[in-house]
Coordinates of C-alpha atoms in Angstrom, one line a residue:
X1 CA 0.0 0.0 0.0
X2 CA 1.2 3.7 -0.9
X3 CA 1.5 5.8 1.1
X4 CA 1.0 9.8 0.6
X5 CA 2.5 12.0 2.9
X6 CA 3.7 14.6 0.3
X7 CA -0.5 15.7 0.2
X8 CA 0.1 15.7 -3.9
X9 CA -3.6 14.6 -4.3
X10 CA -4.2 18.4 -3.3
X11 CA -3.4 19.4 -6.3
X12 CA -6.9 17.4 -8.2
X13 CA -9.0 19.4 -6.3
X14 CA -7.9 22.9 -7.5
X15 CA -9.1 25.3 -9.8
X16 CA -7.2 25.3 -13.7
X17 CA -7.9 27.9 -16.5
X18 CA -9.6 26.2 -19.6
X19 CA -7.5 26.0 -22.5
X20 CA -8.1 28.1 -25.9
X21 CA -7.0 25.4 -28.0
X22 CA -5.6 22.0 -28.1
X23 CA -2.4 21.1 -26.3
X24 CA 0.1 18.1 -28.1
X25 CA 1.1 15.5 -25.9
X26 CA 4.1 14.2 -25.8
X27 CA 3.9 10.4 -26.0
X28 CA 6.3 7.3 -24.4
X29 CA 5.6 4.2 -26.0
X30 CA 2.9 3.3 -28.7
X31 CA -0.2 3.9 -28.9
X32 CA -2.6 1.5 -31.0
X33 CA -3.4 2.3 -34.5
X34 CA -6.6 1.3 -33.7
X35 CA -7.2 3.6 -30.9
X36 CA -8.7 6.7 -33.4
X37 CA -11.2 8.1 -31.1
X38 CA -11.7 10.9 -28.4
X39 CA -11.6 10.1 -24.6
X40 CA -14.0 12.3 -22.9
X41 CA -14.3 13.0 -19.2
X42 CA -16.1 15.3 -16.9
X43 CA -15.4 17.0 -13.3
X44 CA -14.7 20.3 -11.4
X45 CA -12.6 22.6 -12.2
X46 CA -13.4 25.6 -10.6
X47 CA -13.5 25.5 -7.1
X48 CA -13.6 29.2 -6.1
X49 CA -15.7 31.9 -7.7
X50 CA -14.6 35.3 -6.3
X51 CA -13.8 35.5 -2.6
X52 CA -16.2 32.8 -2.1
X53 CA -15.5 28.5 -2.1
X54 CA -17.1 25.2 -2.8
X55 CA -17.2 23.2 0.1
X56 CA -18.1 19.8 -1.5
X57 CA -16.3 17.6 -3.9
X58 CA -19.4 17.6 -6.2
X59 CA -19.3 21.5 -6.2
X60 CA -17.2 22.5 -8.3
X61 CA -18.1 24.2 -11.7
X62 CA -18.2 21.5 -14.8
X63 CA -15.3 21.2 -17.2
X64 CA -15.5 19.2 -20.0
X65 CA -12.2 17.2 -20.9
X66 CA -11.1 15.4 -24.2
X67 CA -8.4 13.5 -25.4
X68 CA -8.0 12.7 -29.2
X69 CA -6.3 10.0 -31.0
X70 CA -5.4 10.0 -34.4
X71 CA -2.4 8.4 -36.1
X72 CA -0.5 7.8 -32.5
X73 CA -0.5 11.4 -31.6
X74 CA -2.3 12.6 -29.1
X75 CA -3.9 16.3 -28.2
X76 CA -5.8 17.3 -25.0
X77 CA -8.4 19.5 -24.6
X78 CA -10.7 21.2 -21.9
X79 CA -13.6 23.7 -21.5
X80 CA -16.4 25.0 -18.9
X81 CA -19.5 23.7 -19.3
X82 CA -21.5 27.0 -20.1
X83 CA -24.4 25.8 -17.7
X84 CA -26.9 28.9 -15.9
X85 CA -24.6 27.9 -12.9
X86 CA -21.3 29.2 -14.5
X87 CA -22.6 31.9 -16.6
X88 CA -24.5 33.8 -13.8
X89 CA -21.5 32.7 -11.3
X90 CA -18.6 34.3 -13.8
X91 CA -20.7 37.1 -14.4
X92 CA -21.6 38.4 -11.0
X93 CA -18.2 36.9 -9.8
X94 CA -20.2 35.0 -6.9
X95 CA -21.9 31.8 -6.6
X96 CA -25.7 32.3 -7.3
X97 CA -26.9 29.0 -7.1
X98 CA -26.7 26.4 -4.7
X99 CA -24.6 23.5 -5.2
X100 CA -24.7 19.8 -3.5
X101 CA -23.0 20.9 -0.6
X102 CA -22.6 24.8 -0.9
X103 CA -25.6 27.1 -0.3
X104 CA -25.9 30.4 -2.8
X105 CA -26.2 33.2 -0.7
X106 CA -28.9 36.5 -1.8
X107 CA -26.8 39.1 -3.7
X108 CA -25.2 41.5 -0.9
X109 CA -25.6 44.2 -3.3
X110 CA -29.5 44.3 -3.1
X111 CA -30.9 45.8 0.2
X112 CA -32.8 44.4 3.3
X113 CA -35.9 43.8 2.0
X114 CA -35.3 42.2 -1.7
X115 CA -32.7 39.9 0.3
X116 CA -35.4 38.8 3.1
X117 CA -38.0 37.7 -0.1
X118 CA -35.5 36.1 -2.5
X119 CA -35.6 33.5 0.6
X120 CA -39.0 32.4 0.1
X121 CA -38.7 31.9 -3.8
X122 CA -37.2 28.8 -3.4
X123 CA -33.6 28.2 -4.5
X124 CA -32.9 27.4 -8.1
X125 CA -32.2 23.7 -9.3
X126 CA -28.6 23.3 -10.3
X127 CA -27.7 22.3 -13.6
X128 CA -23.6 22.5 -12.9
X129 CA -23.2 19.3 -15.1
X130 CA -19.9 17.5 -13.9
X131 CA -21.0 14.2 -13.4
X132 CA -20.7 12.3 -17.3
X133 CA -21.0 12.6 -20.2
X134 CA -23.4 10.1 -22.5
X135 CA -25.3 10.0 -26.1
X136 CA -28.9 10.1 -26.7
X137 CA -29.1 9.7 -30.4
X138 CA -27.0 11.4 -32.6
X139 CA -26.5 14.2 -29.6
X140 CA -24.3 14.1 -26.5
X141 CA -25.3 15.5 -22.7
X142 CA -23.3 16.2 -20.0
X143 CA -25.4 15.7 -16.7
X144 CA -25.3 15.9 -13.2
X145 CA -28.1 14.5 -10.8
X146 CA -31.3 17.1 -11.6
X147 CA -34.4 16.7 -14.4
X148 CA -31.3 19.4 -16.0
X149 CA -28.7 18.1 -19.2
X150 CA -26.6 19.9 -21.0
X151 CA -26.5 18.7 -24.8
X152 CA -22.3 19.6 -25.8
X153 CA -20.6 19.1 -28.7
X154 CA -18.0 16.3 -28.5
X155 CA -15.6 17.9 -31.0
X156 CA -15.8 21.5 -30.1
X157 CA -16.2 21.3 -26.3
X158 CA -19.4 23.9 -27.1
X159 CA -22.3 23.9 -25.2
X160 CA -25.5 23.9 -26.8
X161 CA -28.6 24.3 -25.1
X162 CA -30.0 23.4 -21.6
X163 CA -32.6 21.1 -21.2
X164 CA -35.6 20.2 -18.3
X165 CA -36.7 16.7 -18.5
X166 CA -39.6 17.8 -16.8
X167 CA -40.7 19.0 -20.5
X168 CA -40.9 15.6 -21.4
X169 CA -41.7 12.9 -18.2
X170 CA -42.9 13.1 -14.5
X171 CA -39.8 13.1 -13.1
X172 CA -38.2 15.5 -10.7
X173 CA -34.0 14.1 -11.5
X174 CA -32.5 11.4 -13.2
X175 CA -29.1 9.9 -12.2
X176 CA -26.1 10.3 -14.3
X177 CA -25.4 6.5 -15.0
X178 CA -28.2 5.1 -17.9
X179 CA -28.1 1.7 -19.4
X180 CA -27.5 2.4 -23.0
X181 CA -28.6 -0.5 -25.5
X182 CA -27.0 -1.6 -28.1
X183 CA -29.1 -0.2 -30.8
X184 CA -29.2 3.2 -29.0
X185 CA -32.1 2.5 -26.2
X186 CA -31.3 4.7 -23.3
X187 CA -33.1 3.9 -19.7
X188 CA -32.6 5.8 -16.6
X189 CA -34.2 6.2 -13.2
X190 CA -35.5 9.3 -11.0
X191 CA -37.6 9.7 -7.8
X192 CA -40.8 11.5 -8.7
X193 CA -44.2 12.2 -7.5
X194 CA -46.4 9.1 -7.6
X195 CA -50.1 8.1 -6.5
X196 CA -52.1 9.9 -3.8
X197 CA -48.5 12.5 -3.8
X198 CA -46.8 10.4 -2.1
X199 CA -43.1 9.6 -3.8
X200 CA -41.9 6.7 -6.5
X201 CA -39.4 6.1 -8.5
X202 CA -39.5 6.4 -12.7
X203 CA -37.8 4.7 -14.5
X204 CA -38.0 6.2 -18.1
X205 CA -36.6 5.0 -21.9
X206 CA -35.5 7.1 -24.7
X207 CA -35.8 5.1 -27.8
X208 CA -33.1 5.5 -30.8
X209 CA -33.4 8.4 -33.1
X210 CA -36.2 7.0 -35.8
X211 CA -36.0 7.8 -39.8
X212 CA -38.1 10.8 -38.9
X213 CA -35.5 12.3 -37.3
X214 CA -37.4 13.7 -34.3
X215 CA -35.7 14.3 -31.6
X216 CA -35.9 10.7 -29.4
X217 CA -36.7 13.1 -25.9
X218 CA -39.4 14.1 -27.5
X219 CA -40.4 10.2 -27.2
X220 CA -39.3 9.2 -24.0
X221 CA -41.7 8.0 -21.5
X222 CA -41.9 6.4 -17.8
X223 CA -42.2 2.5 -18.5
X224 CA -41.9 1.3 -14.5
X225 CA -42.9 2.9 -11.4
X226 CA -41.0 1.6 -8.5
X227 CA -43.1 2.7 -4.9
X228 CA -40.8 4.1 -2.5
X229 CA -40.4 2.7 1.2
X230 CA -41.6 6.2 3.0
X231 CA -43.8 8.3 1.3
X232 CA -42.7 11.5 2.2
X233 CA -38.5 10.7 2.0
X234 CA -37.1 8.9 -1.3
X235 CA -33.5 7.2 -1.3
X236 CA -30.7 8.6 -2.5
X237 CA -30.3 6.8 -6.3
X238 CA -27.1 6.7 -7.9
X239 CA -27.7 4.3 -10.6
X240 CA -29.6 1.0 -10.9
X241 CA -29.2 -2.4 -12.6
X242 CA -30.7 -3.5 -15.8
X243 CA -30.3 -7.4 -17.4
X244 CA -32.1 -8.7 -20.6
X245 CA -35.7 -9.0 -19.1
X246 CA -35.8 -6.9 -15.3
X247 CA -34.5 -3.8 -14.0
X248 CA -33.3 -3.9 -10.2
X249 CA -33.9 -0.7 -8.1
X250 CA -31.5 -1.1 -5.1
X251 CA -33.1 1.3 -2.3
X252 CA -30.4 2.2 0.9
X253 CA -31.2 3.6 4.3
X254 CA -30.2 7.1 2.8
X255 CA -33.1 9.1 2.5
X256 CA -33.7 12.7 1.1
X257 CA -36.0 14.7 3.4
X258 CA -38.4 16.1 1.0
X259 CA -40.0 18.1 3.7
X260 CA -37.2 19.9 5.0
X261 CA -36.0 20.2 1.2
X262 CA -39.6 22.0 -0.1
X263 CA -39.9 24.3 3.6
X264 CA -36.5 25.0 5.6
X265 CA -34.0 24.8 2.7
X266 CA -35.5 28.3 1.6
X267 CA -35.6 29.9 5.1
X268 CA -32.3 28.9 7.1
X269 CA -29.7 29.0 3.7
X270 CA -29.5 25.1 3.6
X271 CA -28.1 23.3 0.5
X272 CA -28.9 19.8 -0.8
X273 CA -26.4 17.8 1.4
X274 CA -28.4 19.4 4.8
X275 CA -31.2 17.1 3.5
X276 CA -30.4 13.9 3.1
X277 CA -30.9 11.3 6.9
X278 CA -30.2 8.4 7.3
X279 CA -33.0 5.8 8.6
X280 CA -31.1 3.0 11.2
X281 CA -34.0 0.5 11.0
X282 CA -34.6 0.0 7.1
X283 CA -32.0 -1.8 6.1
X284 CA -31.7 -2.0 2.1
X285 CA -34.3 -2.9 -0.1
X286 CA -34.1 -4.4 -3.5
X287 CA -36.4 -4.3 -6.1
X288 CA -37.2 -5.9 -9.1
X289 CA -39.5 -5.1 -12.4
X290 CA -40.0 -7.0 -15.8
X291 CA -38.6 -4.8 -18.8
X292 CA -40.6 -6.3 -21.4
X293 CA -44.0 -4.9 -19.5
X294 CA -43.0 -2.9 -17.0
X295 CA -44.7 -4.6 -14.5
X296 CA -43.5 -4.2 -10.9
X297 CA -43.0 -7.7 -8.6
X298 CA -43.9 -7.5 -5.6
X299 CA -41.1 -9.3 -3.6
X300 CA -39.7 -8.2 -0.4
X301 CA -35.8 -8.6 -0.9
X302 CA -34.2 -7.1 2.2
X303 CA -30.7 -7.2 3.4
X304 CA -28.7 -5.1 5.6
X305 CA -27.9 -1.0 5.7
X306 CA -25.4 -0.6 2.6
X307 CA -24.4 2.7 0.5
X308 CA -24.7 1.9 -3.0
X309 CA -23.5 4.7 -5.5
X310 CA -22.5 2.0 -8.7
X311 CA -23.6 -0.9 -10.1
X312 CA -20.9 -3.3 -11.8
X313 CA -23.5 -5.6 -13.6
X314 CA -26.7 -7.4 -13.3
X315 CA -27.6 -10.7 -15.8
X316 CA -29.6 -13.6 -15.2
X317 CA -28.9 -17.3 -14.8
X318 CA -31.0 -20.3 -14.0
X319 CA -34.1 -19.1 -13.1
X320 CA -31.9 -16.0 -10.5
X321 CA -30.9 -12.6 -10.7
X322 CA -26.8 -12.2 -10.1
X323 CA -26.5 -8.3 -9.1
X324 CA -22.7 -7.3 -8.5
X325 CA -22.0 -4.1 -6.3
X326 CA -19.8 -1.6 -5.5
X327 CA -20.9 -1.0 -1.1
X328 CA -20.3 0.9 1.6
X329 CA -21.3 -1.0 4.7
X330 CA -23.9 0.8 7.0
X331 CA -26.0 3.0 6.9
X332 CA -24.2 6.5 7.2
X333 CA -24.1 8.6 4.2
X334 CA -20.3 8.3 2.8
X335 CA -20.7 11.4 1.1
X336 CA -20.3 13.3 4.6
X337 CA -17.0 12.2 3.9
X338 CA -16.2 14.0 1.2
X339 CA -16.4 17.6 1.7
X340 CA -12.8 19.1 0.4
X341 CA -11.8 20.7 3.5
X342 CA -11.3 17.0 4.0
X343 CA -9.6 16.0 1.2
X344 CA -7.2 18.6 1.1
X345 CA -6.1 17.6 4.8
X346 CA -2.6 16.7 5.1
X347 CA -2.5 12.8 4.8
X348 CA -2.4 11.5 8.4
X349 CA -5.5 13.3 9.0
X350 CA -7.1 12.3 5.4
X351 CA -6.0 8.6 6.6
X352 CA -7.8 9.5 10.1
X353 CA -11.2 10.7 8.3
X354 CA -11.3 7.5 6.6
X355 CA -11.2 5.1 9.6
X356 CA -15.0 6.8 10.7
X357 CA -16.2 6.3 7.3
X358 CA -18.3 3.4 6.0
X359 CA -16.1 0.9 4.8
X360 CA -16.1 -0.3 1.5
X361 CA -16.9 -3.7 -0.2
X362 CA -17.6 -5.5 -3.3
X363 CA -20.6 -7.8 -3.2
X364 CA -22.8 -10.3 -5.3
X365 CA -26.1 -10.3 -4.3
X366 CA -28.2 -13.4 -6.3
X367 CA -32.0 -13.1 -6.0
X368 CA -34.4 -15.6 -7.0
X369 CA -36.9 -14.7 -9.6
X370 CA -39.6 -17.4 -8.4
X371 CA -40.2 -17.3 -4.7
X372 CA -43.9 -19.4 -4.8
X373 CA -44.4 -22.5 -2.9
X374 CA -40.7 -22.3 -0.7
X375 CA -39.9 -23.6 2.3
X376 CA -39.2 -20.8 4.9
X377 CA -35.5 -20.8 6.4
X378 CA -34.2 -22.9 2.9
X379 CA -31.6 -20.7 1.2
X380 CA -33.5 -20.7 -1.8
X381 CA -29.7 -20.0 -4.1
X382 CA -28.6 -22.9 -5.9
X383 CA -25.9 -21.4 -8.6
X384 CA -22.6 -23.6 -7.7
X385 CA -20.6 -20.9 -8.0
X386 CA -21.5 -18.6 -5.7
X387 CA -22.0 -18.4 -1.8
X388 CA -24.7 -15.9 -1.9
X389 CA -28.2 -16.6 -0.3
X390 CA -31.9 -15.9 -0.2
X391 CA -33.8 -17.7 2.5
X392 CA -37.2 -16.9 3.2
X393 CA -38.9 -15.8 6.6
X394 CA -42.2 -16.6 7.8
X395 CA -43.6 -13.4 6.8
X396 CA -42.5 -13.2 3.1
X397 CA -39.2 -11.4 3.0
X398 CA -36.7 -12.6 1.3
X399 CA -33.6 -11.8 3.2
X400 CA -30.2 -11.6 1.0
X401 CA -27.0 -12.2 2.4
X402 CA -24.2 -11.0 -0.2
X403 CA -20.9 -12.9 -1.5
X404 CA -18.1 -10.8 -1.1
X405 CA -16.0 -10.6 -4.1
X406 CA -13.3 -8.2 -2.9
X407 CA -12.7 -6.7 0.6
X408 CA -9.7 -4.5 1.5
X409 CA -10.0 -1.8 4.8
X410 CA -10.7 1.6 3.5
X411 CA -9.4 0.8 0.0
X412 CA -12.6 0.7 -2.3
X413 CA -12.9 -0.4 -5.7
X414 CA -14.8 2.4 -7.1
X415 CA -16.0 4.4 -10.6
X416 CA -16.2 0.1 -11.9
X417 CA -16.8 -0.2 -15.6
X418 CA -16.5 -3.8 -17.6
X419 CA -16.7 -4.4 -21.6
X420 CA -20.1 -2.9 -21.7
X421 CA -20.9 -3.8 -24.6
X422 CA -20.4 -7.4 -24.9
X423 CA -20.7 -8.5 -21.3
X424 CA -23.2 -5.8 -19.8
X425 CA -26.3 -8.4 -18.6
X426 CA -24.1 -11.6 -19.1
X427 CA -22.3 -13.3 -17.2
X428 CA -19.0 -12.1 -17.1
X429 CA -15.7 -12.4 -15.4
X430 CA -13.7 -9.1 -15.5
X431 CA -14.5 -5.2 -13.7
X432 CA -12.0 -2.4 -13.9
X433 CA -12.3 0.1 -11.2
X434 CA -10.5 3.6 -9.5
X435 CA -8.7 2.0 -6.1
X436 CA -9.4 4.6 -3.4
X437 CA -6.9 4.6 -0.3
X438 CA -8.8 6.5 2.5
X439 CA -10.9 8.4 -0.6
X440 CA -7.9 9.1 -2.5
X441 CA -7.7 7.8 -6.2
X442 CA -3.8 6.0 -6.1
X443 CA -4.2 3.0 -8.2
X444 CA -6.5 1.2 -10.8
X445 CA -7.8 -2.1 -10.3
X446 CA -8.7 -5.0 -11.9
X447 CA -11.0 -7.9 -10.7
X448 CA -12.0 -11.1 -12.0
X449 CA -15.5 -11.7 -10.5
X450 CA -15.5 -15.9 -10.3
X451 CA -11.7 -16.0 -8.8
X452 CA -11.1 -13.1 -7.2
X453 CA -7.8 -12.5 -8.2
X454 CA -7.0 -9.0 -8.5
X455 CA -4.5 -7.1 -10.8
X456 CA -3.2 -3.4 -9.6
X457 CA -1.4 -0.5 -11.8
X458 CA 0.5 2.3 -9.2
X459 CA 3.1 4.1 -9.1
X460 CA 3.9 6.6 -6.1
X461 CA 2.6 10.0 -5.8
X462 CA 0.3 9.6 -9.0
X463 CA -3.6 9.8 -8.9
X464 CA -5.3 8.5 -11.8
X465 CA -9.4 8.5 -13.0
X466 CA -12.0 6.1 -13.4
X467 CA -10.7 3.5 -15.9
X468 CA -12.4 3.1 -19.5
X469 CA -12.1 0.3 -20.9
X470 CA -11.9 0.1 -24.9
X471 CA -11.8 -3.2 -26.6
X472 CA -9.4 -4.1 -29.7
X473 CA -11.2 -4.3 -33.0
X474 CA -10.9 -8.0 -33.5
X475 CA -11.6 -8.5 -29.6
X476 CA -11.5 -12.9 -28.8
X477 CA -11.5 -12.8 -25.3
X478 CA -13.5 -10.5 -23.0
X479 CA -10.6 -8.1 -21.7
X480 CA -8.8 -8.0 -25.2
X481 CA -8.4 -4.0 -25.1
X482 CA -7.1 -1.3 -23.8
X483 CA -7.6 0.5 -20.5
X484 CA -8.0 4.5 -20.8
X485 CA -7.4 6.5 -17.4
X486 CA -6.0 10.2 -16.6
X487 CA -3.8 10.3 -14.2
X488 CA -2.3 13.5 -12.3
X489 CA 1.7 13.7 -10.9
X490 CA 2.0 16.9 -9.4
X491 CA 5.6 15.9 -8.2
X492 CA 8.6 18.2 -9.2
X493 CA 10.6 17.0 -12.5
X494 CA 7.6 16.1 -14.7
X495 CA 5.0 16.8 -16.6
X496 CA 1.5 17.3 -14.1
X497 CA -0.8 14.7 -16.1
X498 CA -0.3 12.3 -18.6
X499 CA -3.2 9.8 -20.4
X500 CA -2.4 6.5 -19.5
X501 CA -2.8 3.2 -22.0
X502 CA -2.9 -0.1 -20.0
X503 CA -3.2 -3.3 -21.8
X504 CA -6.5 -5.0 -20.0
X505 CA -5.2 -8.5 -19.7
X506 CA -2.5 -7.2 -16.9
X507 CA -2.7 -3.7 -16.7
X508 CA 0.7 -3.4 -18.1
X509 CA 1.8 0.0 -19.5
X510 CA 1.1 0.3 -23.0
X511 CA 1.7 3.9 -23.5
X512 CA 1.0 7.3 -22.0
X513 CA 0.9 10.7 -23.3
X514 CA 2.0 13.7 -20.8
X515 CA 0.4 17.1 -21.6
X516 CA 2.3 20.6 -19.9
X517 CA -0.7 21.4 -17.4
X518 CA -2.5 20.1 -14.6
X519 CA -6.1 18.5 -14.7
X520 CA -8.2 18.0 -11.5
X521 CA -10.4 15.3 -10.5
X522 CA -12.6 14.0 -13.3
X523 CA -15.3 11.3 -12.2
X524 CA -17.1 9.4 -14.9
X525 CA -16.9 9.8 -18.6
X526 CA -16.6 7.9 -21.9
X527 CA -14.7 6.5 -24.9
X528 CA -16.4 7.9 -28.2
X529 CA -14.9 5.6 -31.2

């Protein structure tokens, strides 16, 4: 394990200047032929906006990254996201609207009385889209986590235009991780209001752009309605699960209080992090809908208080439902963790912060899709290759107890991503992810699932991204291809950031292209061929 006591991580979570043009990379070894595409990555990159600062890690203003291959060369790129958020904020050289975990104060300049009033107009929705980037149709969005996207141009780094998916669905935000079909079928989940007011989830689908050419938003539409376990305070929903014929809707003990978000956000200067709880008693609930009709099963899968921000993958076998997990144990919100007063602490008190956290943990849960006519207390799992169970209890819960597919304390294996688009819904063996020591990014990971024998890339003092993994174009076996990742040394001697090619079979350096500039943090993104 790495250590970090030189606090060079503090350098991903500062603010960097766009750039006006490209910048040439200067690149050691050789990169594949094949590789003719544009990496493209989202994240913060301002952290201040006049003499006020972000306090949260998902704060920070958008900036929209991209690296381009063509003929072994390499350029980098990067511009703002031209979202309300950053336009207002640059012009009145404050922040005007309230982030995840930093509240937008009135303007000082008006006087007493316009200031007391603008706090019972409600705050503004942010659309500060730094989560990821994805395509819907021939177009591209960069998102974050509210019913706002921000369609972009891929080439330019342009934005385009802002849209409200409340224009199109019942839906009040969507999460920044869809299931994306191969034929161009996007599906994504949101909390929303459901029957009698009370809350539900959505889960909507954006068919592929049709001959017409109409724009597919104009055609999307809610296709499941998941009910929520309290009426009045939906879960926290970073992403969900999807195999060839069910969705899965994992719902943790964290809870958003809608109540205190609608009444004493407004009145006491509160931001969105002030209203999230955590319910002790819950535990986690999974559940489970048919794709083809939408139709919601009523099963009560329950298992203990996790955190669950990605899925790895969900597929079927054998009559059960195998759902792979990246946890947090408990059932404390782990973003409490990660406000950047903390990550910028010098490393013995970073590694300090970390030991109260929720720890992390890769898990398989395996669900069983028929559950009439079993004997209570019989796990009801019989797939030889796992040691997950379902058993059920006397008064129809099915309680799941997970296999854990890799463990280390307070080193997570995070941001996963596998060969989406061969093995996403199958059975697979491989995931990639971002190793995290105490919440800093130091290594990337690979995992296979049925083993559990792990490969690791590090090298001191260097913080790389969320791995993307590319296959090659005459791909055999399922990690033929390359691993993408950005990765930031801040040391003395060198060049601040480099893009990173590791062959997937070992995570072996295949090449890496340095660019003269720092880049901060980026969190999810994608590989557009």
């Amino acid at each position: 394990r790495i250590e970090h006591p030189a606090g060079g991580y503090k350098k991903i979570f500062e603010t960097v200047e766009e750039l006006a043009e490209p910048l040439p990379a200067v690149v050691t070894g050789v990169i594949p032929p094949w590789l003719k595409g544009s990496l493209l990555r989202l994240g913060p990159g301002l952290f201040e906006i006049g003499e006020e600062r972000f306090y949260h890690l998902f704060d920070g203003q958008a900036l929209f990254h991209k690296f381009d291959f063509k003929n072994g060369a390499v350029t980098y790129h990067r511009k703002f996201v031209r979202t309300d958020a950053y336009v207002r904020a640059m012009t009145e050289n404050r922040i005007v609207i309230t982030e995840f975990g930093t509240f937008a104060f009135p303007d000082p300049c008006k006087n007493i009385f316009s200031r007391f009033f603008s706090y019972f107009k409600g705050v503004e929705v942010t659309d500060n889209a730094l989560v990821n980037v994805y395509p819907v149709g021939e177009d591209f969005y960069a998102c974050t986590e509210t019913n706002y996207i921000t369609k972009v141009n891929p080439e330019t780094l342009e934005t385009i235009s802002k849209v409200d998916l409340c224009n199109y669905v019942s839906i009040n935000g969507v999460t920044a991780h869809p299931h994306i079909e191969s034929d161009g079928t996007v599906y994504n989940i949101g909390n929303c209001f459901g029957k009698g007011c009370s809350i539900a989830y959505n889960l909507v689908k954006i068919p592929p752009t049709q001959k017409d050419k109409v724009d597919p938003l104009e055609r999307m539409k809610v296709v499941v309605q998941f009910p929520c376990s309290d009426r009045f305070k939906p879960s926290y929903v970073h992403s969900f699960g999807m195999s060839e014929n069910y969705f899965v809707l994992v719902e943790t003990p964290v809870k958003i209080n809608l109540l205190k978000f609608l009444s004493a956000w407004s009145i006491r200067g509160a931001n969105y992090m002030d209203c999230f709880e955590s319910n002790e008693t819950m535990g986690t609930w999974f559940h489970i809908a048919t794709k083809k009709s939408g139709e919601y099963q009523n099963i009560k899968f329950r298992t203990s208080a996790i955190n669950v921000f990605h899925h790895i993958n969900t597929y079927e076998e054998d009559g059960f439902l195998v759902v792979d997990l990246c946890t947090w144990k408990g059932f404390e919100f782990v973003y409490n963790y990660l406000y950047l007063a903390n990550l910028k602490e010098n490393w013995d008190e970073v590694k300090k912060n970390a030991m109260m956290a929720p720890q992390p943990e890769v898990r398989r849960y395996v669900l069983p899709l028929d559950v009439d006519r079993v004997e209570q207390g019989k796990n009801l799992i019989c797939l030889p290759y796992t040691t997950a169970t379902a058993t059920m209890w006397a008064d129809g819960t099915v309680w799941l107890e997970p296999e854990v597919l890799f463990s280390g304390p307070r080193q997570a294996f995070e941001f996963p991503q596998i060969n989406y688009k061969k093995f996403s819904m199958k059975n697979y063996t491989y995931a990639y992810a971002l190793g995290l020591n105490h919440f800093i990014p130091d290594r990337i990971c690979k995992l296979n699932v049925k083993t559990k024998e792990t490969w690791v890339w590090q090298e001191p003092d260097s913080y790389p991204s969320e791995p993307i993994f590319v296959a090659t174009p005459d791909a055999v076996d399922e990690d033929d291809g390359v691993i993408l990742t950005v990765v930031v040394t801040p040391g003395a001697g060198q060049r601040p950031a480099y893009l990173l090619v590791l062959n997937a079979k070992d995570l072996t350096e295949v090449a890496r292209a340095e660019v003269e500039t720092i880049i901060p943090v980026t969190f999810h993104g994608m590989y557009k061929p």
